[in-house]
CSV table of C-alpha atoms and ligand atoms in Angstrom, one decimal:
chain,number,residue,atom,x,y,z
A,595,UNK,CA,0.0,0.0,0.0
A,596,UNK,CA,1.3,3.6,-1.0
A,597,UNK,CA,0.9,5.8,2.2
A,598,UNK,CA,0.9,9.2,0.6
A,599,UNK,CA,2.3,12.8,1.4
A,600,UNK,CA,0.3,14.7,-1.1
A,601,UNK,CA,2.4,18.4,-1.6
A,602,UNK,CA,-0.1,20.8,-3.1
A,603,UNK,CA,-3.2,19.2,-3.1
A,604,UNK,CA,-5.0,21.7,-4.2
A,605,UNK,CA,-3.6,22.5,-7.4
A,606,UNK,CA,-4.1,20.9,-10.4
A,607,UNK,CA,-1.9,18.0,-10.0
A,608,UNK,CA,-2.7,17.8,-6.3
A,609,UNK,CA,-6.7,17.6,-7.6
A,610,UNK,CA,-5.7,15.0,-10.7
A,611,UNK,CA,-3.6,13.1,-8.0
A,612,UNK,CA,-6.8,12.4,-5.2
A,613,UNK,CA,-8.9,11.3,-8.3
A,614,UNK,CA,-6.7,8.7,-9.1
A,615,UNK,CA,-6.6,7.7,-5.0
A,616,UNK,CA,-10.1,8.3,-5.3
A,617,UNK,CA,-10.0,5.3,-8.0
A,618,UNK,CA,-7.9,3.1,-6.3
A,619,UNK,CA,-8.8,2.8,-2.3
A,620,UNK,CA,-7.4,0.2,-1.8
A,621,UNK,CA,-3.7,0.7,-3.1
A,622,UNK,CA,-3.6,4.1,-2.1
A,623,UNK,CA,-3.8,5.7,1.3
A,624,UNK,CA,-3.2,9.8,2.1
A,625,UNK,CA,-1.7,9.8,4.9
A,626,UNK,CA,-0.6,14.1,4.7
A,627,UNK,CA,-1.7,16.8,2.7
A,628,UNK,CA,-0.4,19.9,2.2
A,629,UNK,CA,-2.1,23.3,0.4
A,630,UNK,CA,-1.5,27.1,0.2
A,631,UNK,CA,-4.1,30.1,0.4
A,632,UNK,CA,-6.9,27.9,-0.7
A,633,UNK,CA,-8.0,26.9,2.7
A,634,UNK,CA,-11.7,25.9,2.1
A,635,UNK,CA,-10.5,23.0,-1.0
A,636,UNK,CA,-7.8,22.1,1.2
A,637,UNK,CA,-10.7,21.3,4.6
A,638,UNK,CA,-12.9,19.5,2.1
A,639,UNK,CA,-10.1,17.6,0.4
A,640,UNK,CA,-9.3,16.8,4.4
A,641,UNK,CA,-12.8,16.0,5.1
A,642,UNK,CA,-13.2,13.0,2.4
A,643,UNK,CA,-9.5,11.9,2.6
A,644,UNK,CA,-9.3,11.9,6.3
A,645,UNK,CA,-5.3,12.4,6.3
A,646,UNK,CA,-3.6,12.6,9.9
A,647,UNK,CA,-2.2,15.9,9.3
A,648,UNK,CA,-2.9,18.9,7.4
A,649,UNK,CA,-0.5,21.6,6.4
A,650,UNK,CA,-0.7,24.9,4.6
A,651,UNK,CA,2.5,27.1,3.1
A,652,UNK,CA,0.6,30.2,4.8
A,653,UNK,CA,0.2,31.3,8.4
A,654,UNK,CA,-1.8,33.4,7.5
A,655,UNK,CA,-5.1,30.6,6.8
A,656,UNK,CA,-4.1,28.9,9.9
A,657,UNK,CA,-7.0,29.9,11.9
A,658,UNK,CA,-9.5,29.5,9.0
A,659,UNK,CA,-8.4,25.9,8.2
A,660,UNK,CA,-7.9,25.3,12.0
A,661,UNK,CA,-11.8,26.3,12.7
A,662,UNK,CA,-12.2,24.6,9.5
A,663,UNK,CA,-11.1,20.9,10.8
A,664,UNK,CA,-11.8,21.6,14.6
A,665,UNK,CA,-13.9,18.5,14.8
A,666,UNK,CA,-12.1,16.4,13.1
A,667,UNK,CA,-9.4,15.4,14.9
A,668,UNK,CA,-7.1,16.0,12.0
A,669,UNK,CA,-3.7,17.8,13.4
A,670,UNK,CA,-3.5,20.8,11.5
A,671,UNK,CA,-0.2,23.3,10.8
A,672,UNK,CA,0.8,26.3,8.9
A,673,UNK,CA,4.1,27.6,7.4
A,674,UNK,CA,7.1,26.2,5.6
A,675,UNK,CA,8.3,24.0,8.2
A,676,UNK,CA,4.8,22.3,8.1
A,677,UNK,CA,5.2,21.3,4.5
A,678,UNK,CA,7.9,19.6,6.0
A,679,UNK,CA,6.4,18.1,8.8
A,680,UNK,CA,3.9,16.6,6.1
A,681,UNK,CA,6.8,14.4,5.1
A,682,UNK,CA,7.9,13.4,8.3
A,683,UNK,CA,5.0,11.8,9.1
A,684,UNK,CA,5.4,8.3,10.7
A,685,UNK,CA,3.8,5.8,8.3
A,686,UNK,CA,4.0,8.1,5.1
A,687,UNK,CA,6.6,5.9,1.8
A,688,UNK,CA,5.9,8.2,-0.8
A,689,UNK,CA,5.6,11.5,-1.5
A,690,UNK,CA,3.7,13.2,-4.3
A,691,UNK,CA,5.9,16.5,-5.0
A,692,UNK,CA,2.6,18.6,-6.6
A,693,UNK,CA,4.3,22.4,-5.4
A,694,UNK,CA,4.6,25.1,-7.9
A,695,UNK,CA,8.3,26.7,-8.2
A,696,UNK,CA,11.6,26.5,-6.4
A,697,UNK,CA,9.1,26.0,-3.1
A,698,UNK,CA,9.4,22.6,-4.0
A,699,UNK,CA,12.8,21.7,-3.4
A,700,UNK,CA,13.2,21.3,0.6
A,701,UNK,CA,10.6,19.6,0.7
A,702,UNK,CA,11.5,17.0,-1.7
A,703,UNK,CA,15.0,16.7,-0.6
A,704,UNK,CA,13.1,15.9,2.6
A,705,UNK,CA,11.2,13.0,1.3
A,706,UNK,CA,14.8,11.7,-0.4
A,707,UNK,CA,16.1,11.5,3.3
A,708,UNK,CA,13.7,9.6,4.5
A,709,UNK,CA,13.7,7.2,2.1
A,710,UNK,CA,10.2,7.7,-0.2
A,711,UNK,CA,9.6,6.8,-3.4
A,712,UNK,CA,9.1,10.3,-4.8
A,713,UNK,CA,6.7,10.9,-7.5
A,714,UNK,CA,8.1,14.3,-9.0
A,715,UNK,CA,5.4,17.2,-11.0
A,716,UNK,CA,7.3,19.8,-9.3
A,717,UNK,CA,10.0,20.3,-12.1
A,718,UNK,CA,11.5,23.5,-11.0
A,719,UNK,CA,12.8,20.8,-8.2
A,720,UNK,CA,15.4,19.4,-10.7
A,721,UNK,CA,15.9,23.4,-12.3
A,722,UNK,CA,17.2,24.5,-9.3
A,723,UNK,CA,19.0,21.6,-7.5
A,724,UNK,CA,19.2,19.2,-10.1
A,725,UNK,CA,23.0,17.9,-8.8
A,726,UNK,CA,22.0,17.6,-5.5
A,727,UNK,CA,18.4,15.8,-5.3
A,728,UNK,CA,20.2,13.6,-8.1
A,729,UNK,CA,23.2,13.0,-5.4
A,730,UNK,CA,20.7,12.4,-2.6
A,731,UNK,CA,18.5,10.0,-5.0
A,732,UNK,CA,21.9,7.7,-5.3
A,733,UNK,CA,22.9,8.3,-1.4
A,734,UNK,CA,19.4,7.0,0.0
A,735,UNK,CA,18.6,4.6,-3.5
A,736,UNK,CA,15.2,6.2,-3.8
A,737,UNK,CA,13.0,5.9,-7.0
A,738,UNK,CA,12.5,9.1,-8.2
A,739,UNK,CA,9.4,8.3,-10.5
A,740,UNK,CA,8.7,11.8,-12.9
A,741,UNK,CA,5.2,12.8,-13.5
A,742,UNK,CA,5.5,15.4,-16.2
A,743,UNK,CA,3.5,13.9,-18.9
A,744,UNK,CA,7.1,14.2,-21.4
A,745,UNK,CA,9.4,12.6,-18.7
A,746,UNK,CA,6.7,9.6,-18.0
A,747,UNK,CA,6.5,9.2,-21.5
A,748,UNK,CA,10.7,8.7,-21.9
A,749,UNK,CA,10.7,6.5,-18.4
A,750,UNK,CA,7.6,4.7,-19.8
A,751,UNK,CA,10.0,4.0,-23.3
A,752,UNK,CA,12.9,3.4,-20.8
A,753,UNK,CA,10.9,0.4,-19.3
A,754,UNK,CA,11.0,-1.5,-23.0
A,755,UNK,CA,14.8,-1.1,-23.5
A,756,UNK,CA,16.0,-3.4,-21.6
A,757,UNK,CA,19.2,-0.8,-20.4
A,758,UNK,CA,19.9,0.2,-24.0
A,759,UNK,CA,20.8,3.8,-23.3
A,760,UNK,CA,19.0,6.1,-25.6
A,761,UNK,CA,21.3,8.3,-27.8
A,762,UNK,CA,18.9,10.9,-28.1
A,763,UNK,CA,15.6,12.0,-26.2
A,764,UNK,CA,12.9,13.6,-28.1
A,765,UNK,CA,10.9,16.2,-25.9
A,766,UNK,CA,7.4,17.2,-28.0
A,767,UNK,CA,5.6,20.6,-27.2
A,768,UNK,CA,2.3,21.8,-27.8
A,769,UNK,CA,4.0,25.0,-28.9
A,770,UNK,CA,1.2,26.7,-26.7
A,771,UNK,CA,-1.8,29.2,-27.5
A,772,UNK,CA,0.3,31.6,-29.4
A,773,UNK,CA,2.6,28.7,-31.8
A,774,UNK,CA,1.1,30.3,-35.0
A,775,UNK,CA,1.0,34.4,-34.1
A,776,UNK,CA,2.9,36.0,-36.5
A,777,UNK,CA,6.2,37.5,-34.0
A,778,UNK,CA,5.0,41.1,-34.4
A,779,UNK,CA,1.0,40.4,-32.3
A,780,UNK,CA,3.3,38.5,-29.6
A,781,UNK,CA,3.6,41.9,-27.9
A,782,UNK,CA,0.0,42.0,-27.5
A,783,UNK,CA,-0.8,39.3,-25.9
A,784,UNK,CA,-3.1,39.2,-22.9
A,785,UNK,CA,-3.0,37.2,-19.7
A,786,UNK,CA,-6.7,36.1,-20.1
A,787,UNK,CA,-5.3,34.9,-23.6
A,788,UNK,CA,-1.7,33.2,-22.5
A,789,UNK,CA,-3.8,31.5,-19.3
A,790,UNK,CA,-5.4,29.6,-21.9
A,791,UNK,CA,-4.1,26.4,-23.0
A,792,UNK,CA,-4.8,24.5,-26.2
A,793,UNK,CA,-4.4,21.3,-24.6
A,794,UNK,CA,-4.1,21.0,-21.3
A,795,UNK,CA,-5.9,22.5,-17.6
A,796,UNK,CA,-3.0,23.4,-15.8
A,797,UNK,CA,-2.2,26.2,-13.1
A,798,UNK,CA,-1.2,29.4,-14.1
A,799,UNK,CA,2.2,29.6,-13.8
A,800,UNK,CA,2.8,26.3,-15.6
A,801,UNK,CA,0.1,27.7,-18.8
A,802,UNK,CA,2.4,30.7,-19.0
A,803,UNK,CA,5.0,28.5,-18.8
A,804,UNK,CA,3.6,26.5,-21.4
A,805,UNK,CA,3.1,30.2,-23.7
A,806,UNK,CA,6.6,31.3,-23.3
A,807,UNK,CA,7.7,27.8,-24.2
A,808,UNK,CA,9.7,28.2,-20.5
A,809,UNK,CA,8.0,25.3,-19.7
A,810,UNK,CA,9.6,23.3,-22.3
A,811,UNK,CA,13.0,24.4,-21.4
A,812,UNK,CA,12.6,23.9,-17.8
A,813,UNK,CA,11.7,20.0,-18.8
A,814,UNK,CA,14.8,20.0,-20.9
A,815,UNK,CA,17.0,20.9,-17.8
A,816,UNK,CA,14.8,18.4,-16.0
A,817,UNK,CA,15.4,15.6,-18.5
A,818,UNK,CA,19.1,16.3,-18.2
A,819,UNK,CA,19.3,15.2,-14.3
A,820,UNK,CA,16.4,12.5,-14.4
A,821,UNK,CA,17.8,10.7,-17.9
A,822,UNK,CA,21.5,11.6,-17.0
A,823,UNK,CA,21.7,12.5,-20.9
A,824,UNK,CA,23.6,16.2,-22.3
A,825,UNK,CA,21.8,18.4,-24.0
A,826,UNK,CA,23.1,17.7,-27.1
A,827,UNK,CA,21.2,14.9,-26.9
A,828,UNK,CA,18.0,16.7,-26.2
A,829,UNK,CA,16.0,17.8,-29.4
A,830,UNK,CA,12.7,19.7,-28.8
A,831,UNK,CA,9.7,19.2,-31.4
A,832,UNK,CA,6.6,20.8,-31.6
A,833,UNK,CA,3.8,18.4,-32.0
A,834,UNK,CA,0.6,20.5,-31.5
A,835,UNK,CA,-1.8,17.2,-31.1
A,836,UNK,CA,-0.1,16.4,-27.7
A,837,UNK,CA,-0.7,12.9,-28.4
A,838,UNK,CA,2.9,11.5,-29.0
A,839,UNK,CA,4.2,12.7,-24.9
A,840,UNK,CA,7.6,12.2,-26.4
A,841,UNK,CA,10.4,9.5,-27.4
A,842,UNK,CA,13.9,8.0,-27.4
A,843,UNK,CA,16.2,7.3,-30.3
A,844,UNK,CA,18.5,4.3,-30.0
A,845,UNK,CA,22.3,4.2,-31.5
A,846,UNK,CA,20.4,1.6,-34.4
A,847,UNK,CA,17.8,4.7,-35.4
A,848,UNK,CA,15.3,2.6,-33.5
A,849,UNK,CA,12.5,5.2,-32.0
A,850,UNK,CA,10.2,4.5,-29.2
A,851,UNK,CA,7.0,7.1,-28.2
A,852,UNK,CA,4.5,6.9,-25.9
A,853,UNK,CA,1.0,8.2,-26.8
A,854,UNK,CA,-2.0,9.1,-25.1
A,855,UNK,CA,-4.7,11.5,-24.7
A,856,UNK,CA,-3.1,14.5,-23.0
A,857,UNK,CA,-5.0,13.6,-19.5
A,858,UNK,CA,-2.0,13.8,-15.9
A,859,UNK,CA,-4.1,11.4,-14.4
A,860,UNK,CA,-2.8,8.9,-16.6
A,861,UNK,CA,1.3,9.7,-15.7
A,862,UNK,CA,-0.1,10.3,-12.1
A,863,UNK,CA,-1.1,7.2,-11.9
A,864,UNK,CA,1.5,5.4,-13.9
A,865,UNK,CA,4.5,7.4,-11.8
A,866,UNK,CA,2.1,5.3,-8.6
A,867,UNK,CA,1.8,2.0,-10.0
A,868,UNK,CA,5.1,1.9,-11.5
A,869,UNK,CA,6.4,-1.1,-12.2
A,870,UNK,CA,3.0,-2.4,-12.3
A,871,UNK,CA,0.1,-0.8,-14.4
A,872,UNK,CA,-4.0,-0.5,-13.0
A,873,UNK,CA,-6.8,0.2,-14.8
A,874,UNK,CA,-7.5,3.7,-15.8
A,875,UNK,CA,-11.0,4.5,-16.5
A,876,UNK,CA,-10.5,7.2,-19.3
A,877,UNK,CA,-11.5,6.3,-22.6
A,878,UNK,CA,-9.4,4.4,-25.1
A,879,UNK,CA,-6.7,6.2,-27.4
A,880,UNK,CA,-8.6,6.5,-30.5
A,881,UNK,CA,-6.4,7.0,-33.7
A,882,UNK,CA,-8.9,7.0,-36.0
A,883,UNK,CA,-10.3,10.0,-33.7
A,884,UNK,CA,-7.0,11.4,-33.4
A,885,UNK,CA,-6.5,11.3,-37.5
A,886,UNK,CA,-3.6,13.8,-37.8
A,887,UNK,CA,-0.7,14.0,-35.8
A,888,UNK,CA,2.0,16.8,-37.0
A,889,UNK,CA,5.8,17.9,-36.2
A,890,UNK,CA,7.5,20.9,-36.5
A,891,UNK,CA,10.7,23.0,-35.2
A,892,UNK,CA,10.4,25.5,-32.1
A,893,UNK,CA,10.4,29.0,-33.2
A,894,UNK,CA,13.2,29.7,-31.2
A,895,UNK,CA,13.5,33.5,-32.2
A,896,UNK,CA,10.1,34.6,-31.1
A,897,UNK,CA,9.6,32.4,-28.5
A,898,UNK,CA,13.7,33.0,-26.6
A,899,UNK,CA,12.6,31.2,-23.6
A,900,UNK,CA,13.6,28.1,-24.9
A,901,UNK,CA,17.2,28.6,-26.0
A,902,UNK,CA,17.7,30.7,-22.8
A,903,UNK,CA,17.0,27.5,-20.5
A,904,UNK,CA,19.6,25.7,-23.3
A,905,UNK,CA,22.1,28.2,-22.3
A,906,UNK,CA,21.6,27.9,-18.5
A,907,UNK,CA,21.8,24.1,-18.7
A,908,UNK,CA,24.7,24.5,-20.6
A,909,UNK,CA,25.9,27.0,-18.3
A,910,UNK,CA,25.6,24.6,-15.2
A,911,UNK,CA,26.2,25.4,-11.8
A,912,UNK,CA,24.2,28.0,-10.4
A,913,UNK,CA,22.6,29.4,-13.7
A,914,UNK,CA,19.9,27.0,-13.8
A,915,UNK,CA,18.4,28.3,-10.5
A,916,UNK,CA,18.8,31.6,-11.6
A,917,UNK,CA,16.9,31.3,-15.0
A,918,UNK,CA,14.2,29.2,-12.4
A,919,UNK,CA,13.9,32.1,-10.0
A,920,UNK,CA,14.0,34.6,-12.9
A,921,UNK,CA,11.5,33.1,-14.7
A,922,UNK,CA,9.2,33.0,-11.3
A,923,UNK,CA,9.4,36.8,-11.0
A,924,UNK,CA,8.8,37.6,-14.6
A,925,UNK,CA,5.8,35.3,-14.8
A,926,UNK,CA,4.1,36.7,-11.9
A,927,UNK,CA,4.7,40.2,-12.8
A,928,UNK,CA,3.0,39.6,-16.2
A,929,UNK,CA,0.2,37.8,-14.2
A,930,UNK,CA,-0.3,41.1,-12.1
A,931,UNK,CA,-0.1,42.9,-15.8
A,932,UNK,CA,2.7,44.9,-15.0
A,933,UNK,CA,4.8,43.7,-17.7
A,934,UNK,CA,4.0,42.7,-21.3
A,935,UNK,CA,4.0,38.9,-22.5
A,936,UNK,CA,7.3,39.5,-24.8
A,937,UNK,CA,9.4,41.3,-21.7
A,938,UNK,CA,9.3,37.8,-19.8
A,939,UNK,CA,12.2,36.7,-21.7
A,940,UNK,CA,13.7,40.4,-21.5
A,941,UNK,CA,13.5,40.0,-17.7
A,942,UNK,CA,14.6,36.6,-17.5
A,943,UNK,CA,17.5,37.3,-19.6
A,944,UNK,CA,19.0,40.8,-18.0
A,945,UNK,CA,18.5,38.8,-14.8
A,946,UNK,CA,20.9,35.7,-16.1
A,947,UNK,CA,23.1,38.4,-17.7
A,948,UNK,CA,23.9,40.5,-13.9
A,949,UNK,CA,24.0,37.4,-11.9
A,950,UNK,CA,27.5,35.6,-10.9
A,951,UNK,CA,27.3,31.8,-11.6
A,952,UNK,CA,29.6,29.6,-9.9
A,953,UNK,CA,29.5,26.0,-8.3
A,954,UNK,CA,26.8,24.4,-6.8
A,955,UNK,CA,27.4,23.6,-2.9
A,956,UNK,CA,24.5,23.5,-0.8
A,957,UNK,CA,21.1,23.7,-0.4
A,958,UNK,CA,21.0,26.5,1.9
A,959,UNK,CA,23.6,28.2,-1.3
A,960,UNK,CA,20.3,27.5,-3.9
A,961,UNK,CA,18.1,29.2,-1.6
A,962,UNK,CA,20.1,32.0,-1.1
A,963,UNK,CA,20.6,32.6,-4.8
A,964,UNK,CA,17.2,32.1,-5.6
A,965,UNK,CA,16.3,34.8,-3.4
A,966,UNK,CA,18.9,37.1,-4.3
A,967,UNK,CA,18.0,36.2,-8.4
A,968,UNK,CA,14.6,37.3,-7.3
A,969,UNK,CA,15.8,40.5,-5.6
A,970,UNK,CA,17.8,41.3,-8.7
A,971,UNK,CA,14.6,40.4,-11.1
A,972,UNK,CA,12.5,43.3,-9.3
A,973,UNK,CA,15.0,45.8,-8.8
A,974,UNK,CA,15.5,45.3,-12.8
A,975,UNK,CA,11.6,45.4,-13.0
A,976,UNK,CA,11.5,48.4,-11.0
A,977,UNK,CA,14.6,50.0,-13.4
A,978,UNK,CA,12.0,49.8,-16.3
A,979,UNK,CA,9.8,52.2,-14.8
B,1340,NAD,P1,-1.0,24.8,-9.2
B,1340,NAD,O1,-0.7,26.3,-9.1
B,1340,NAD,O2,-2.3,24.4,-9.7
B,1340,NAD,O3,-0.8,24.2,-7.7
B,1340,NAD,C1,0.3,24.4,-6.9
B,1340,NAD,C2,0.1,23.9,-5.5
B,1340,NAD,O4,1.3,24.3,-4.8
B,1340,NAD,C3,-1.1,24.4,-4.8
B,1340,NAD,O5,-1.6,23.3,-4.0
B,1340,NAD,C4,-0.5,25.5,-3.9
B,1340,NAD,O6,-1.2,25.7,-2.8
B,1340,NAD,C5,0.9,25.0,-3.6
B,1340,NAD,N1,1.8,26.0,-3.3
B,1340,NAD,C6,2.0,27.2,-4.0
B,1340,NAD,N2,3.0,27.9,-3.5
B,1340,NAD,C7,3.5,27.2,-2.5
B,1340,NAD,C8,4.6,27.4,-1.5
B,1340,NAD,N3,5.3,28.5,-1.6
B,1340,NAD,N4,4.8,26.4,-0.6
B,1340,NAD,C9,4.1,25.3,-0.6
B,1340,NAD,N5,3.0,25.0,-1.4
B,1340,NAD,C10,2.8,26.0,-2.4
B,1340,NAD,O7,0.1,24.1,-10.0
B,1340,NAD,P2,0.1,22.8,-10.9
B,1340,NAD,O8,-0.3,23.1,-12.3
B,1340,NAD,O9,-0.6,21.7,-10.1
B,1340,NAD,O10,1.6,22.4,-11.0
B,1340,NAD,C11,2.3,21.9,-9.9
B,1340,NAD,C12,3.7,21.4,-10.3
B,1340,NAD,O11,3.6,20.4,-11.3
B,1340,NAD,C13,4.5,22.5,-11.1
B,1340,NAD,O12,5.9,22.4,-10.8
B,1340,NAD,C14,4.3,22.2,-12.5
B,1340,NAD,O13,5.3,22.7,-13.4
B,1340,NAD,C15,4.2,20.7,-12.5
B,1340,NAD,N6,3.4,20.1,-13.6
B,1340,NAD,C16,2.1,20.4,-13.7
B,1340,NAD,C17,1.3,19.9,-14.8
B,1340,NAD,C18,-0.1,20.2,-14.9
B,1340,NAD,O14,-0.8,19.6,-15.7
B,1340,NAD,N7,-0.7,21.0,-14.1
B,1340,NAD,C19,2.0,19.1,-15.7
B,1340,NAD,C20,3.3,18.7,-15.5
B,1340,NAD,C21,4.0,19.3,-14.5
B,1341,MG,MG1,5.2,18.6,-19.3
């Protein structure tokens, strides 16, 4: 039985991720949840799940959620440390790392230590401190299971080759809402219009992600540590469909794919029944349905998110957390409309560009740089005045 720290149940994948326990009762048991501001889905999520312990992010809902549960009998925290405590919990194996941003890391390095299988959405986990959760995964011989539809895809290929290394890894995009606007309307672009995704239901930060393409290039980074490949051997296609969740390319030309109908419940579920597979009750893959399936190249020009993740990977060391906390800034500013859609990758870059990179040491180093990058980003955002 999986006894299950949920991190961030009430997002998207938090919500996707009780469905599928929802489904299966009897394999999977919540043992801890954990949730931000959204104290009300976070008490009825504790209220049907009946976990031991309930955290928030925020003081600030602790008396809300508190008044919320007081007859319950559920033990009930607030803050960052309480995220932690979620993991700590006696009893808990596996963790479900659903956090949005850098947030995410302590928490799963946390769950590493204590021996969990970790089931990874949080990908800005691997941005920042990819090294060092990679390092810890050997140290404490944890599976680190990925739950980003691409990165199930490759482990699900990985599964049929038998230890064949891939020579190359194929990462597909949707391309996002704005993959045909000519470069010049990018400019233009309005939150209400980036916050909605072709393909996918996703939080906001991840669906601008997903516009910029900054989501793409964060999974490339995050491919890099879980698949221990270089980037050269990382190619990006655009495959608007999102029906092929991507592939790997053996020495012989051999290519495998995974397909599917772009759904997280089904890598949700995979990354918990891994090795074994349950049912699923979403309908069929249908290619008759699905009809067309095409490819094409990123437009790397208009969309500069992308390469600037390249360079940071490349870069190594510190530069990867930096383009991570950059990135974090310049997305919520344009969410609070204070900059336009095309100065994300102006902000992230300026930020990269006056920030020192240099080795990776410590955890307690990443989360001092992340909040210095941070600093930097709004003093820059500030300087545009
Ligand atoms: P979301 O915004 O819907 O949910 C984020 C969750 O994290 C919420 O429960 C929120 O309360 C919590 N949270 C926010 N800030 C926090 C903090 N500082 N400390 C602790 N908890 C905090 O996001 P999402 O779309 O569910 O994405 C979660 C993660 O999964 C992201 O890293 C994203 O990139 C990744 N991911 C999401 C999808 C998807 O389909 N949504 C797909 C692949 C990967
Ligand atoms: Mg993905």
């Amino acid at each position: 039985m999986k006894k299950i720290a949920l991190l961030g149940s009430t997002g998207s994948i938090g919500r996707s991720t009780l469905e599928v326990v929802r489904q299966n009762p009897e394999k999977l048991k919540i043992v801890s949840l954990t949730g931000g501001k959204n104290w009300q889905l976070l008490a009825e999520q504790a209220r049907e799940f009946r976990p031991q312990f309930v955290a928030s992010a925020f003081e600030e809902v602790g008396n809300d959620l508190r008044a919320a549960l007081a007859d319950t009998g559920i033990k009930v925290a607030t803050g960052p440390e309480a995220v932690l405590e979620a993991v700590f919990m006696s009893g808990v194996n596996t963790t479900v790392a659903a956090i949005v941003g850098a947030a995410g890391l302590k928490p799963v390095m946390a769950a590493i230590s204590r021996g969990h299988q970790v089931c990874l959405a949080n990908k800005e986990t691997l941005v920042v401190g990819g090294s060092l959760v990679m390092e810890a995964v050997a140290r404490a011989r944890v599976d680190l299971v990925p739950v980003d539809s691409e990165h199930s895809a490759i482990f699900q290929c990985l599964q049929g080759a038998a230890g064949t290394p891939p020579r190359k890894i194929i990462i597909t995009a949707s391309g996002g809402p704005f993959r045909e606007w000519p470069a010049e309307k990018l400019a233009g672009v309005t939150l209400a219009q980036a916050l909605k995704h072709p393909n996918w239901n996703m939080g906001g930060k991840i669906t601008i992600d997903s516009a910029t393409l900054m989501n793409k290039g964060l999974e490339v980074i995050e491919a890099h540590w879980l698949f221990g490949v270089s980037y050269e051997q990382i190619e990006v296609v655009v495959h608007p469909q999102s029906i092929i969740h991507s592939l790997i390319e053996f020495s012989d030309g051999s290519v495998l794919a995974q397909l599917g109908w772009p759904d997280m419940k089904l890598p949700i579920q995979y990354a918990l029944s891994w090795p074994d597979r349950w049912q699923q009750p979403l309908p069929a893959l249908d290619l008759v349905k699905v009809a067309q399936m095409t490819f094409m190249q990123p437009r790397l020009a208009d969309f500069p998110c992308l390469q600037l993740a390249f360079s940071a990977g490349h870069a190594g060391g510190l530069m990867p957390c930096i383009l991570n906390a950059a990135n974090e800034i310049a997305v919520q500013a344009f969410m609070q409309q204070r900059i336009s859609f095309i100065d994300i990758p102006r902000v992230i870059e300026s930020t990269m560009n006056s920030m020192q990179n240099g080795s990776v040491t410590s955890i307690d180093q990443l989360i001092e740089v992340d909040y210095e990058t941070r600093r930097r980003a709004e003093e820059l955002l500030e300087a545009r005045k």
